[in-house]
PDB file of C-alpha atoms in Angstrom:
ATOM      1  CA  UNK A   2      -7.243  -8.290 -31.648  1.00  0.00           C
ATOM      2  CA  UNK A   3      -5.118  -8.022 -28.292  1.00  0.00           C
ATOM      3  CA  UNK A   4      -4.748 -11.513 -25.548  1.00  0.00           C
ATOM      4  CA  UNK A   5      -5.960 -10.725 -22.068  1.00  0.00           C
ATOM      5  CA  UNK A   6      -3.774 -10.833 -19.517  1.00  0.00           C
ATOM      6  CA  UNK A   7      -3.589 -12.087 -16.228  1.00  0.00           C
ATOM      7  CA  UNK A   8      -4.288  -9.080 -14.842  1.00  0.00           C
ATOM      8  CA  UNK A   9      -7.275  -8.582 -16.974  1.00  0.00           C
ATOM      9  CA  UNK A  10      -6.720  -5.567 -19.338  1.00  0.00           C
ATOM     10  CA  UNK A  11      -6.395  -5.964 -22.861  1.00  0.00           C
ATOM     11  CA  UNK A  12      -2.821  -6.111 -24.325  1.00  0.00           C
ATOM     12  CA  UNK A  13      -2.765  -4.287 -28.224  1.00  0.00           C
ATOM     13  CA  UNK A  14       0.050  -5.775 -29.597  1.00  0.00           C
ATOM     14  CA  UNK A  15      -0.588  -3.523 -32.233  1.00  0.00           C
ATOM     15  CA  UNK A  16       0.221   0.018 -30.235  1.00  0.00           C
ATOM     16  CA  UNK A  17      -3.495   0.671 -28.818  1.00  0.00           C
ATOM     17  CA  UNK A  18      -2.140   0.769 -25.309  1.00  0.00           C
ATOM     18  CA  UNK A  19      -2.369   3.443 -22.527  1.00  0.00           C
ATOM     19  CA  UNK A  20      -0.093   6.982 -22.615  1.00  0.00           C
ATOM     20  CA  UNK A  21       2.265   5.425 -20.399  1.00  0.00           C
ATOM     21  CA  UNK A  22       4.283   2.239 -20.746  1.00  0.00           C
ATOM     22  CA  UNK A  23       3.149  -1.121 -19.489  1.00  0.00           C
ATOM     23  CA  UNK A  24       5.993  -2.521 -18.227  1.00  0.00           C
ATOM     24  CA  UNK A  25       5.308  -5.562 -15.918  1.00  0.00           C
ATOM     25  CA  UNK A  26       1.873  -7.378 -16.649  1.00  0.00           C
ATOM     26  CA  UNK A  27       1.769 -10.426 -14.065  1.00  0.00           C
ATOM     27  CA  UNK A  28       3.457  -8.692 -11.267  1.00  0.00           C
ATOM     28  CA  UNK A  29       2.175  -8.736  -7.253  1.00  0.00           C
ATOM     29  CA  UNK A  30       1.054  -5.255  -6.864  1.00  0.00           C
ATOM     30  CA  UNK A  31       2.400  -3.491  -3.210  1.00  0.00           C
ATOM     31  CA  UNK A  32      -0.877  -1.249  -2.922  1.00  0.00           C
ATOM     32  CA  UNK A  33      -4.374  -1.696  -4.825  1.00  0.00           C
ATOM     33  CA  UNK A  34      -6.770   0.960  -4.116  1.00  0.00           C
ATOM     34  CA  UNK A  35      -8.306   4.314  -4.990  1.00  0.00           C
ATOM     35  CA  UNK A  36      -6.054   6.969  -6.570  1.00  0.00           C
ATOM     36  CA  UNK A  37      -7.107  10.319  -6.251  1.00  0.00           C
ATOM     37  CA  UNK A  38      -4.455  12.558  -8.601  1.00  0.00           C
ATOM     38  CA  UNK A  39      -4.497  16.256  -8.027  1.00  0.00           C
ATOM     39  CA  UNK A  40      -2.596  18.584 -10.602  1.00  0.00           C
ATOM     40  CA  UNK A  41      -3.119  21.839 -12.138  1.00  0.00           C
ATOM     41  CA  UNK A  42      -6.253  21.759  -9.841  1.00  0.00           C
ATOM     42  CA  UNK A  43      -7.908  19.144 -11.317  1.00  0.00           C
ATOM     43  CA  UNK A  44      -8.927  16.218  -8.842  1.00  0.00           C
ATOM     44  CA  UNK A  45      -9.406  12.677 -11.057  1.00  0.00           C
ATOM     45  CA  UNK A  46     -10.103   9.587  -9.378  1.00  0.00           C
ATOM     46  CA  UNK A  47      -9.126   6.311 -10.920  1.00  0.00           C
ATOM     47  CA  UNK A  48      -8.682   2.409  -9.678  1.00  0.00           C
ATOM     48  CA  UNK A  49      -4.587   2.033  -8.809  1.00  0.00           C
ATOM     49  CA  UNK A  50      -2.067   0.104  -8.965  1.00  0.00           C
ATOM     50  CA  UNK A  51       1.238   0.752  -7.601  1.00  0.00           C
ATOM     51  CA  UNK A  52       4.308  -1.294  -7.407  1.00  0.00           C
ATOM     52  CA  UNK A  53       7.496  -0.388  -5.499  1.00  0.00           C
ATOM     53  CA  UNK A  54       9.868  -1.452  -8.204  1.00  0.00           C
ATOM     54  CA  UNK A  55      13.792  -1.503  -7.812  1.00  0.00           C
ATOM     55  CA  UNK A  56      14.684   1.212  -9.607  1.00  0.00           C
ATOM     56  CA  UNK A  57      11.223   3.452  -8.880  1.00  0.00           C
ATOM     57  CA  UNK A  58       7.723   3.217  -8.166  1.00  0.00           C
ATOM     58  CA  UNK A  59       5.759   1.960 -11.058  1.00  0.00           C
ATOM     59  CA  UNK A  60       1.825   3.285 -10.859  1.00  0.00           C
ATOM     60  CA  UNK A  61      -1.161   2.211 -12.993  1.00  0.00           C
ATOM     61  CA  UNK A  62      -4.240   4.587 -13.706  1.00  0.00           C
ATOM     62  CA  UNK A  63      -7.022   2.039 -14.150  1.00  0.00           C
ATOM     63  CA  UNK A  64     -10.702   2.623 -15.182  1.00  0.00           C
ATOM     64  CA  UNK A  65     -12.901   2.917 -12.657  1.00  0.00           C
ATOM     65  CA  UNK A  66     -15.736   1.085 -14.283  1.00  0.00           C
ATOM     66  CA  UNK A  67     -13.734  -1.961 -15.520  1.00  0.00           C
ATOM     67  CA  UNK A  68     -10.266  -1.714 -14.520  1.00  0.00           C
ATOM     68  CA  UNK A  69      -8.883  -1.446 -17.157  1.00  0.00           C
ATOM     69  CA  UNK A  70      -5.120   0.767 -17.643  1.00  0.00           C
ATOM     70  CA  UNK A  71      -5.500   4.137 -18.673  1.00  0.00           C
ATOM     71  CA  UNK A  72      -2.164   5.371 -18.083  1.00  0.00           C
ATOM     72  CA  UNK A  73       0.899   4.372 -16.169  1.00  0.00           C
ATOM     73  CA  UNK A  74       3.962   6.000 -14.926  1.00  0.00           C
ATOM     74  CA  UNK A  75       7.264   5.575 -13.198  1.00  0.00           C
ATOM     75  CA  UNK A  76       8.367   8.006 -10.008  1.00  0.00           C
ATOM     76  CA  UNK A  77      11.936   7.754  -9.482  1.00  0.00           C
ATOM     77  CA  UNK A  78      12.983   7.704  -6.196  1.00  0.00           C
ATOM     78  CA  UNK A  79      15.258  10.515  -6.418  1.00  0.00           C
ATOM     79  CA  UNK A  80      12.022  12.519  -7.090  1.00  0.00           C
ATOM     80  CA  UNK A  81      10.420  12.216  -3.547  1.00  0.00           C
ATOM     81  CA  UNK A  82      11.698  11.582  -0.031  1.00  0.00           C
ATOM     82  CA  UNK A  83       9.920  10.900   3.308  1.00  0.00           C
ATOM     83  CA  UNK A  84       8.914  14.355   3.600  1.00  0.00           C
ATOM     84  CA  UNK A  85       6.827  14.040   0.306  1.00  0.00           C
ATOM     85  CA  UNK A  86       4.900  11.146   2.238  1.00  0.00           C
ATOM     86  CA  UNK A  87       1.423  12.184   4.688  1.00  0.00           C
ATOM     87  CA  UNK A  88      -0.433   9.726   6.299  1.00  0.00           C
ATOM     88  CA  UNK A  89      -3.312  11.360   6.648  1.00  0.00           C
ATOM     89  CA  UNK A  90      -5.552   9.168   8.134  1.00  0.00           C
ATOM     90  CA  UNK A  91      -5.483   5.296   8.856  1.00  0.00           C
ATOM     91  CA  UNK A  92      -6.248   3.947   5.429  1.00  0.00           C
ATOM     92  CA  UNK A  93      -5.104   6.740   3.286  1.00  0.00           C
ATOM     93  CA  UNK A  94      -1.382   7.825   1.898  1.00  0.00           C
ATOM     94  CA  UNK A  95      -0.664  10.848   0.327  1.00  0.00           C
ATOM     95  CA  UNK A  96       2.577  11.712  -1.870  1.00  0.00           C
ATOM     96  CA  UNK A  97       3.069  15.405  -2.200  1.00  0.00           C
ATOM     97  CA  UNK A  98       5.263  15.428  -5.793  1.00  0.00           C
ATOM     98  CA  UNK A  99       6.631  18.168  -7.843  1.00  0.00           C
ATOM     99  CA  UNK A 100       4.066  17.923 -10.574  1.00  0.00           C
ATOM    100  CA  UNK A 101       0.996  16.577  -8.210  1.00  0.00           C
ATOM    101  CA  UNK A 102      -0.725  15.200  -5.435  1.00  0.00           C
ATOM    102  CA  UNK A 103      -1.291  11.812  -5.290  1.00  0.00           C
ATOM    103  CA  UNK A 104      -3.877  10.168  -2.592  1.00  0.00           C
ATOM    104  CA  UNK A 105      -4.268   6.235  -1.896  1.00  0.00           C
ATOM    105  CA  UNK A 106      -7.212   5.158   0.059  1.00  0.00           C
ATOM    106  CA  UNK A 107      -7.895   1.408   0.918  1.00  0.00           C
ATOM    107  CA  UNK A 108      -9.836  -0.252   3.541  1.00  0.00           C
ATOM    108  CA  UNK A 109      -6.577  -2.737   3.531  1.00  0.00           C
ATOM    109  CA  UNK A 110      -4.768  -1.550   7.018  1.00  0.00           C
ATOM    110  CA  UNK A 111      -2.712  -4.393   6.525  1.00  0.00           C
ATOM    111  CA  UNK A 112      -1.594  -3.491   3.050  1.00  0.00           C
ATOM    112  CA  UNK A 113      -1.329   0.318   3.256  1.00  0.00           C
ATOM    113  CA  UNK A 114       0.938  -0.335   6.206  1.00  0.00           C
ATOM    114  CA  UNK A 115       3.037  -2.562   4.543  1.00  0.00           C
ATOM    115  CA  UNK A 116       2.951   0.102   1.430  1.00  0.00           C
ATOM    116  CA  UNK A 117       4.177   2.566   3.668  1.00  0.00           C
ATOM    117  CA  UNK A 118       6.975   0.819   5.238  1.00  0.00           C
ATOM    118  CA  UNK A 119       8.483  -0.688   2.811  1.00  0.00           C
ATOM    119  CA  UNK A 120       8.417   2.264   0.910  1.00  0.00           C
ATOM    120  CA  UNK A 121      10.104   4.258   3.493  1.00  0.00           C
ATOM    121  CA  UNK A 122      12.914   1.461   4.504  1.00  0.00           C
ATOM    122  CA  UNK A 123      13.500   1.986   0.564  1.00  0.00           C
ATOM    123  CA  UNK A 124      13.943   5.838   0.687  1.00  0.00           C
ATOM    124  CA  UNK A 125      15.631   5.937   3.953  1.00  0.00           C
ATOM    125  CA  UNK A 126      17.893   2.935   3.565  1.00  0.00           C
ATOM    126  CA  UNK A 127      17.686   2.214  -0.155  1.00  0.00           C
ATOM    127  CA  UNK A 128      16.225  -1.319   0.784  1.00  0.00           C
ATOM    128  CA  UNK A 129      13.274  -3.073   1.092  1.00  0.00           C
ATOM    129  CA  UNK A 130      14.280  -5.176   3.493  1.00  0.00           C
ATOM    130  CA  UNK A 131      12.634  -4.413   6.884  1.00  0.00           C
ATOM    131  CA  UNK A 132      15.068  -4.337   9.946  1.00  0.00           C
ATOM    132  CA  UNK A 133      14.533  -6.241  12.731  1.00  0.00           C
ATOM    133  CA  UNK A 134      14.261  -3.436  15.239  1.00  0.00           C
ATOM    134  CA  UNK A 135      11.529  -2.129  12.788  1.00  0.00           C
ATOM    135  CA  UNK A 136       9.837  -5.414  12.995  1.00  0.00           C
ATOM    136  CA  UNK A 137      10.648  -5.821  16.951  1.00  0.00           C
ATOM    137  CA  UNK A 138       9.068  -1.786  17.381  1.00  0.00           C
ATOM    138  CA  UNK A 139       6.071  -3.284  15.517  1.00  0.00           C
ATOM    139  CA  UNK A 140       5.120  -6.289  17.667  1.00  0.00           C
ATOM    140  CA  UNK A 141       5.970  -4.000  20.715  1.00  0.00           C
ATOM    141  CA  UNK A 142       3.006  -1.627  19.389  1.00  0.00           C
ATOM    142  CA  UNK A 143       1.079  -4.752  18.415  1.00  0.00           C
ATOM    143  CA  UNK A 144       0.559  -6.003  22.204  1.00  0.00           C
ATOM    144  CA  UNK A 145      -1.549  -3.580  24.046  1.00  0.00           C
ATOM    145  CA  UNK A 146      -4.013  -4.208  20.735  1.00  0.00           C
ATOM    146  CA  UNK A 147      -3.775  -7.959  20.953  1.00  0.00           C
ATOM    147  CA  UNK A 148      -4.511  -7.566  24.747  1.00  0.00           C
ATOM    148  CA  UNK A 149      -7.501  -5.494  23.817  1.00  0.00           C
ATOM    149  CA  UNK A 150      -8.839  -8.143  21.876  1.00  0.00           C
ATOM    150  CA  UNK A 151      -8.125 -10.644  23.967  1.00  0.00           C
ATOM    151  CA  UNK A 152     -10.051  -9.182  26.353  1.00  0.00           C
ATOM    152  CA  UNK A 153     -13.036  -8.495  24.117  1.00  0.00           C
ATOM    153  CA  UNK A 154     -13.242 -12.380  23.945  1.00  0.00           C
ATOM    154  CA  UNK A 155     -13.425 -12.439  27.403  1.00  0.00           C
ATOM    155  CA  UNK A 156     -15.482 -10.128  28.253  1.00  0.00           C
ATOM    156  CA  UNK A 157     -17.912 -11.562  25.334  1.00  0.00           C
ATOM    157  CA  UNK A 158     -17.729 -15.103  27.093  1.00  0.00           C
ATOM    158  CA  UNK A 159     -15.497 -16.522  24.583  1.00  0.00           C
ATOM    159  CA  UNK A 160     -12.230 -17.413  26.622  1.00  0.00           C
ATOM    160  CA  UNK A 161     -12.374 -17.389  30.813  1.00  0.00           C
ATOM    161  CA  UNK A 162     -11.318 -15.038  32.630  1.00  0.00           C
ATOM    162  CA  UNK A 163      -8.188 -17.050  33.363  1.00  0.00           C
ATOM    163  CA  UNK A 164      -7.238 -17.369  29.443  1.00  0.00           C
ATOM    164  CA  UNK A 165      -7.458 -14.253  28.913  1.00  0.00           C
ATOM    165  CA  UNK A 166      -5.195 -13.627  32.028  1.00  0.00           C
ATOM    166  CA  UNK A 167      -2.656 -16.245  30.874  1.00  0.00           C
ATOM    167  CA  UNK A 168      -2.176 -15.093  27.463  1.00  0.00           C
ATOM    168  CA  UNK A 169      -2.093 -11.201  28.553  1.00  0.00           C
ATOM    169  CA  UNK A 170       0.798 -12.838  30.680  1.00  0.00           C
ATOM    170  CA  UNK A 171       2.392 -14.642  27.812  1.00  0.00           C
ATOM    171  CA  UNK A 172       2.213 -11.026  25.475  1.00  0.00           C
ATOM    172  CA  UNK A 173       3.443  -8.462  28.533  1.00  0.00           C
ATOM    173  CA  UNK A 174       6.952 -11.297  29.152  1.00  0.00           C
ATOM    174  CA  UNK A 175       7.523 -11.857  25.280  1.00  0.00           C
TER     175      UNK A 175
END
């Protein structure tokens, strides 16, 4: 019989495994979420897992009903560019490939975002390192919202008036 692993699927050392290779077991996945896969005209819908490796991006098929692998695959990032990437909506991705369609749908904001841009830094700069005036255009997008919210606290009779005054202050001169 196979060992479990961390990630919860069985491991066969005897061969029983998925179609595709399992390369990395107790990796930190970049995006966990539904996969939709579209090809030939057939729509399937599976759990995935998808990790932007080095070399390509590594994606796991996983059981709906109890997660575990059904079939994994590389996608070299020769294969697609930034073209090949929609976001179609706020919590969904989808990768328009040679062979298929590939949709990611999370309720993670936080996590699909970071997805996306580190995946694009990679194809457009062959890095995953973020640059700082990436990081510096983020926070300047970031401070209208964190004024909005700050202002939901006051106007919910969280923070005063002149809180809420001071730290739109502090945001608008940092």
């Amino acid at each position: 019989m196979g060992k479990l692993s961390k990630l919860g699927f069985l491991i066969n050392p005897n061969g029983n495994m998925p179609k595709g290779d399992i390369k990395s077991k107790n990796i930190e996945f970049d995006f966990l979420g539904l996969l939709i896969e579209t090809k030939d005209g057939e729509e399937n819908t599976f759990n995935g897992a998808i990790k932007l490796d080095e070399g390509s991006i590594y994606v796991e098929k996983r059981s709906r009903l109890n997660g575990k692998v059904k079939d994994s695959f590389d996608i070299d990032y020769d294969d697609i560019n930034q073209d090949d990437i929609q976001r179609i909506a706020d919590n969904r991705i989808q990768f328009n490939l040679a062979d298929k369609n590939l949709l990611l749908k999370t309720l993670d904001d936080d996590m699909l975002n970071n997805f996306e841009y580190k995946l694009i830094n990679k194809l457009t700069t062959g890095s995953f390192e973020i640059e700082e005036k990436s990081q510096l255009k983020e926070a300047i997008l970031n401070i209208p919202e964190e004024i909005r919210k700050y202002h939901d606290l006051y106007k919910d009779g969280i923070i005063t008036e002149e809180e809420f005054e001071n730290k739109k202050k502090e945001l608008l001169n940092s």
